[in-house]
Short mmCIF file of C-alpha atoms in Angstrom, two decimals:
data_model
loop_
_atom_site.label_atom_id
_atom_site.label_comp_id
_atom_site.label_asym_id
_atom_site.label_seq_id
_atom_site.Cartn_x
_atom_site.Cartn_y
_atom_site.Cartn_z
CA LYS A 1 47.60 156.45 46.48
CA ASN A 2 50.07 158.04 48.88
CA GLN A 3 53.64 156.51 49.11
CA VAL A 4 56.69 157.53 50.20
CA GLU A 5 59.49 155.27 48.65
CA GLN A 6 63.12 154.83 50.21
CA SER A 7 66.49 154.46 48.21
CA PRO A 8 68.66 152.60 48.96
CA GLN A 9 67.28 150.08 50.65
CA SER A 10 70.92 149.44 52.74
CA LEU A 11 73.99 151.30 52.56
CA ILE A 12 77.43 150.12 53.22
CA ILE A 13 79.83 153.66 52.82
CA LEU A 14 83.37 153.67 54.66
CA GLU A 15 84.39 156.35 57.70
CA GLY A 16 84.55 159.31 56.56
CA LYS A 17 82.74 159.19 53.34
CA ASN A 18 79.86 160.96 51.76
CA CYS A 19 76.98 159.52 50.78
CA THR A 20 72.73 160.52 49.96
CA LEU A 21 69.76 159.08 51.23
CA GLN A 22 66.66 159.68 48.91
CA CYS A 23 63.07 159.72 49.45
CA ASN A 24 60.27 159.87 47.19
CA TYR A 25 56.68 160.69 48.24
CA THR A 26 53.26 160.72 46.02
CA VAL A 27 51.33 161.69 49.39
CA SER A 28 49.09 165.28 48.80
CA PRO A 29 48.40 167.84 50.32
CA PHE A 30 51.21 168.37 51.92
CA SER A 31 52.24 169.55 54.95
CA ASN A 32 55.61 168.88 55.37
CA LEU A 33 58.51 165.95 55.32
CA ARG A 34 60.83 164.29 58.13
CA TRP A 35 63.86 162.83 58.57
CA TYR A 36 64.05 160.49 61.70
CA LYS A 37 67.59 158.42 62.90
CA GLN A 38 66.70 155.18 64.06
CA ASP A 39 68.95 152.78 66.24
CA THR A 40 68.55 149.93 66.39
CA GLY A 41 66.56 148.83 69.64
CA ARG A 42 65.75 152.54 69.82
CA GLY A 43 62.74 154.78 68.98
CA PRO A 44 63.61 157.34 66.66
CA VAL A 45 64.87 160.84 66.56
CA SER A 46 64.46 163.14 64.74
CA LEU A 47 66.94 164.80 62.37
CA THR A 48 65.34 167.66 60.19
CA ILE A 49 61.12 168.99 59.53
CA MET A 50 60.84 170.31 55.61
CA THR A 51 57.88 172.41 54.97
CA PHE A 52 56.80 173.40 51.35
CA SER A 53 58.99 176.77 50.79
CA GLU A 54 62.11 174.67 52.57
CA ASN A 55 64.39 174.25 49.63
CA THR A 56 67.67 172.44 52.26
CA LYS A 57 67.89 172.73 55.82
CA SER A 58 70.79 171.83 57.65
CA ASN A 59 71.63 170.30 61.14
CA GLY A 60 75.23 169.77 62.05
CA ARG A 61 76.92 166.66 59.20
CA TYR A 62 72.94 166.03 57.78
CA THR A 63 71.53 167.91 55.06
CA ALA A 64 68.63 167.47 53.87
CA THR A 65 66.85 169.36 50.76
CA LEU A 66 63.01 169.05 49.35
CA ASP A 67 61.72 169.54 45.96
CA ALA A 68 58.38 170.17 46.65
CA ASP A 69 57.40 170.14 42.50
CA THR A 70 59.12 166.46 41.92
CA LYS A 71 58.32 165.31 45.41
CA GLN A 72 61.94 164.04 46.34
CA SER A 73 63.40 164.90 49.16
CA SER A 74 67.07 163.82 49.94
CA LEU A 75 69.24 163.43 53.08
CA HIS A 76 73.13 164.04 52.77
CA ILE A 77 75.36 162.94 55.48
CA THR A 78 79.24 163.99 54.85
CA ALA A 79 82.03 163.20 56.59
CA SER A 80 80.02 159.52 58.27
CA GLN A 81 80.77 158.30 61.54
CA LEU A 82 80.72 155.22 63.33
CA SER A 83 77.64 156.50 65.30
CA ASP A 84 76.01 157.29 62.05
CA SER A 85 75.13 152.95 61.60
CA ALA A 86 71.07 153.60 61.88
CA SER A 87 68.13 153.24 60.12
CA TYR A 88 67.14 156.63 58.43
CA ILE A 89 63.47 157.10 58.08
CA CYS A 90 61.25 159.73 55.73
CA VAL A 91 58.07 160.37 56.97
CA VAL A 92 55.48 162.38 54.87
CA HIS A 93 53.03 164.30 56.57
CA TYR A 94 49.95 165.33 54.54
CA ASN A 95 46.02 166.60 55.14
CA ASN A 96 47.35 167.69 58.63
CA ASN A 97 46.57 165.04 60.32
CA ASP A 98 47.53 161.50 58.29
CA MET A 99 50.97 160.15 57.95
CA ARG A 100 53.23 158.11 55.74
CA PHE A 101 56.67 156.08 56.81
CA GLY A 102 59.03 155.22 54.33
CA ALA A 103 60.45 151.57 54.70
CA GLY A 104 63.80 153.77 55.58
CA THR A 105 67.37 153.21 54.81
CA ARG A 106 69.79 150.83 56.80
CA LEU A 107 73.14 152.46 56.86
CA THR A 108 76.58 151.01 57.97
CA VAL A 109 79.59 153.14 58.18
CA LYS A 110 82.17 150.83 58.50
CA PRO A 111 86.25 152.00 59.83
CA GLY B 1 63.27 168.64 73.78
CA ALA B 2 60.40 167.03 75.09
CA VAL B 3 60.98 162.87 75.87
CA VAL B 4 58.59 160.22 75.83
CA SER B 5 58.76 157.42 77.93
CA GLN B 6 58.24 154.21 77.52
CA HIS B 7 57.60 151.33 80.36
CA PRO B 8 58.40 148.70 80.17
CA SER B 9 61.58 148.45 78.08
CA ARG B 10 61.48 144.68 77.65
CA VAL B 11 59.07 142.16 78.63
CA ILE B 12 59.02 138.09 78.57
CA CYS B 13 55.76 136.36 78.59
CA LYS B 14 54.05 133.46 78.44
CA SER B 15 51.79 132.52 76.00
CA GLY B 16 47.96 133.16 76.32
CA THR B 17 48.93 136.25 79.28
CA SER B 18 48.35 139.78 78.85
CA VAL B 19 51.26 142.79 78.62
CA LYS B 20 50.50 146.42 79.57
CA ILE B 21 52.81 148.98 78.04
CA GLU B 22 53.00 152.63 79.62
CA CYS B 23 53.80 155.62 77.52
CA ARG B 24 54.14 158.70 79.20
CA SER B 25 54.95 161.86 77.55
CA LEU B 26 57.37 163.75 80.58
CA ASP B 27 57.61 167.58 80.04
CA PHE B 28 54.79 168.03 77.87
CA GLN B 29 50.80 167.53 76.85
CA ALA B 30 49.89 165.02 73.93
CA THR B 31 46.44 165.12 73.37
CA THR B 32 47.53 162.70 70.79
CA MET B 33 49.63 159.83 70.93
CA PHE B 34 50.94 157.14 68.01
CA TRP B 35 51.28 153.50 68.66
CA TYR B 36 53.77 151.75 66.05
CA ARG B 37 55.04 148.25 65.94
CA GLN B 38 58.78 147.35 64.09
CA PHE B 39 59.39 144.13 62.84
CA PRO B 40 63.52 142.90 62.56
CA LYS B 41 65.06 145.47 59.82
CA LYS B 42 61.60 146.53 58.94
CA SER B 43 60.23 150.26 59.04
CA LEU B 44 57.45 150.89 61.88
CA MET B 45 53.93 150.60 60.98
CA LEU B 46 51.09 152.49 62.68
CA MET B 47 48.96 150.38 64.95
CA ALA B 48 46.26 153.17 66.22
CA THR B 49 45.84 157.00 66.85
CA SER B 50 44.83 157.84 70.59
CA ASN B 51 43.02 160.89 71.70
CA GLU B 52 42.89 161.61 75.40
CA GLY B 53 39.18 161.36 76.56
CA SER B 54 38.53 159.78 73.37
CA LYS B 55 38.60 155.77 71.76
CA ALA B 56 41.74 155.00 69.60
CA THR B 57 41.19 154.96 66.31
CA TYR B 58 42.91 151.77 64.91
CA GLU B 59 44.90 150.68 60.84
CA GLN B 60 43.08 148.83 59.01
CA GLY B 61 43.79 145.24 60.34
CA VAL B 62 44.73 146.29 63.62
CA GLU B 63 42.41 143.70 66.13
CA LYS B 64 41.64 146.56 68.58
CA ASP B 65 40.01 143.39 70.87
CA LYS B 66 43.39 142.24 70.79
CA PHE B 67 45.44 145.89 71.33
CA LEU B 68 43.22 147.69 73.94
CA ILE B 69 44.94 151.51 74.10
CA ASN B 70 43.79 153.45 76.85
CA HIS B 71 44.37 157.57 76.55
CA ALA B 72 43.02 158.25 79.96
CA SER B 73 45.06 161.73 80.41
CA LEU B 74 47.09 163.82 78.92
CA THR B 75 50.77 162.35 79.78
CA LEU B 76 49.47 158.70 79.31
CA SER B 77 48.45 156.29 77.39
CA THR B 78 48.93 152.69 77.50
CA LEU B 79 48.75 149.87 75.31
CA THR B 80 47.45 146.06 76.45
CA VAL B 81 48.17 143.51 74.08
CA THR B 82 45.56 140.79 75.25
CA SER B 83 46.06 136.67 74.93
CA ALA B 84 50.15 137.28 74.05
CA HIS B 85 50.83 134.43 71.53
CA PRO B 86 54.26 133.89 69.87
CA GLU B 87 53.12 136.29 66.67
CA ASP B 88 52.65 139.15 69.01
CA SER B 89 56.69 139.29 70.28
CA SER B 90 57.87 142.83 68.15
CA PHE B 91 59.41 146.11 69.10
CA TYR B 92 55.99 148.18 70.01
CA ILE B 93 57.24 152.19 70.43
CA CYS B 94 54.91 155.22 70.65
CA SER B 95 55.20 158.59 70.15
CA ALA B 96 53.71 161.89 71.10
CA ARG B 97 52.64 164.84 69.37
CA ASP B 98 52.27 168.23 71.38
CA GLY B 99 50.12 170.15 68.87
CA GLY B 100 46.84 169.68 67.21
CA GLY B 101 48.32 168.94 63.43
CA TRP B 102 50.76 168.54 61.60
CA SER B 103 51.59 171.36 60.08
CA THR B 104 53.86 172.89 63.22
CA ASP B 105 53.79 170.78 66.00
CA THR B 106 56.96 167.83 66.58
CA GLN B 107 56.59 163.77 66.86
CA TYR B 108 58.51 162.54 70.18
CA PHE B 109 59.07 159.09 69.99
CA GLY B 110 59.60 156.89 72.79
CA PRO B 111 62.68 154.55 73.19
CA GLY B 112 60.63 151.62 72.48
CA THR B 113 59.37 147.83 74.37
CA ARG B 114 60.67 145.02 73.57
CA LEU B 115 57.93 142.15 73.84
CA THR B 116 58.86 138.72 73.30
CA VAL B 117 55.99 136.73 73.87
CA LEU B 118 57.17 132.40 74.53
#
């Protein structure tokens, strides 16, 4: 069954600290994996797109990794800021036209 | 990056009325648009896929007669919630895709519409 699992469900960290969010998937055939940031009451905004051949991709303080063999991806946030508080959603695309959303990780950065 | 707008951003209506939500791609043509709903603290749930000039494809469990989708042009899709009830209260989000398949294109999300049915 095509599934996307994210962990942890929620996370609280102090400002300035690093954190890593996980996304495991079982979908096939894999097309790409995308991480989105969704602020409360807003639409998701794309952070990174990982294709099969990409292992690591950075976007500012966000670094995404992908292990296509184990079907795992992570999103690492360095030097967290209060504005990083949001839900982070992993979306896996497959079959060229299908997609599965993870349930998201709700990150809270406290001062 | 590409921009997708939604209108209205918030709407409050009485039970039994119909509400139309617009989704526009402002600087690109979107042959495919998607409609999602999101309950508090939950992830997005795909409701339907809308292709320009053809009937929308609804996900299992979504009533097509209740959630009417029209994609009359390459830049506009509308979602009409017919005979709305309080349980339809939710955050509705649209997205537009700038290509024909997930291998290369990008999905841009709108800012969402908060529907409250009294």
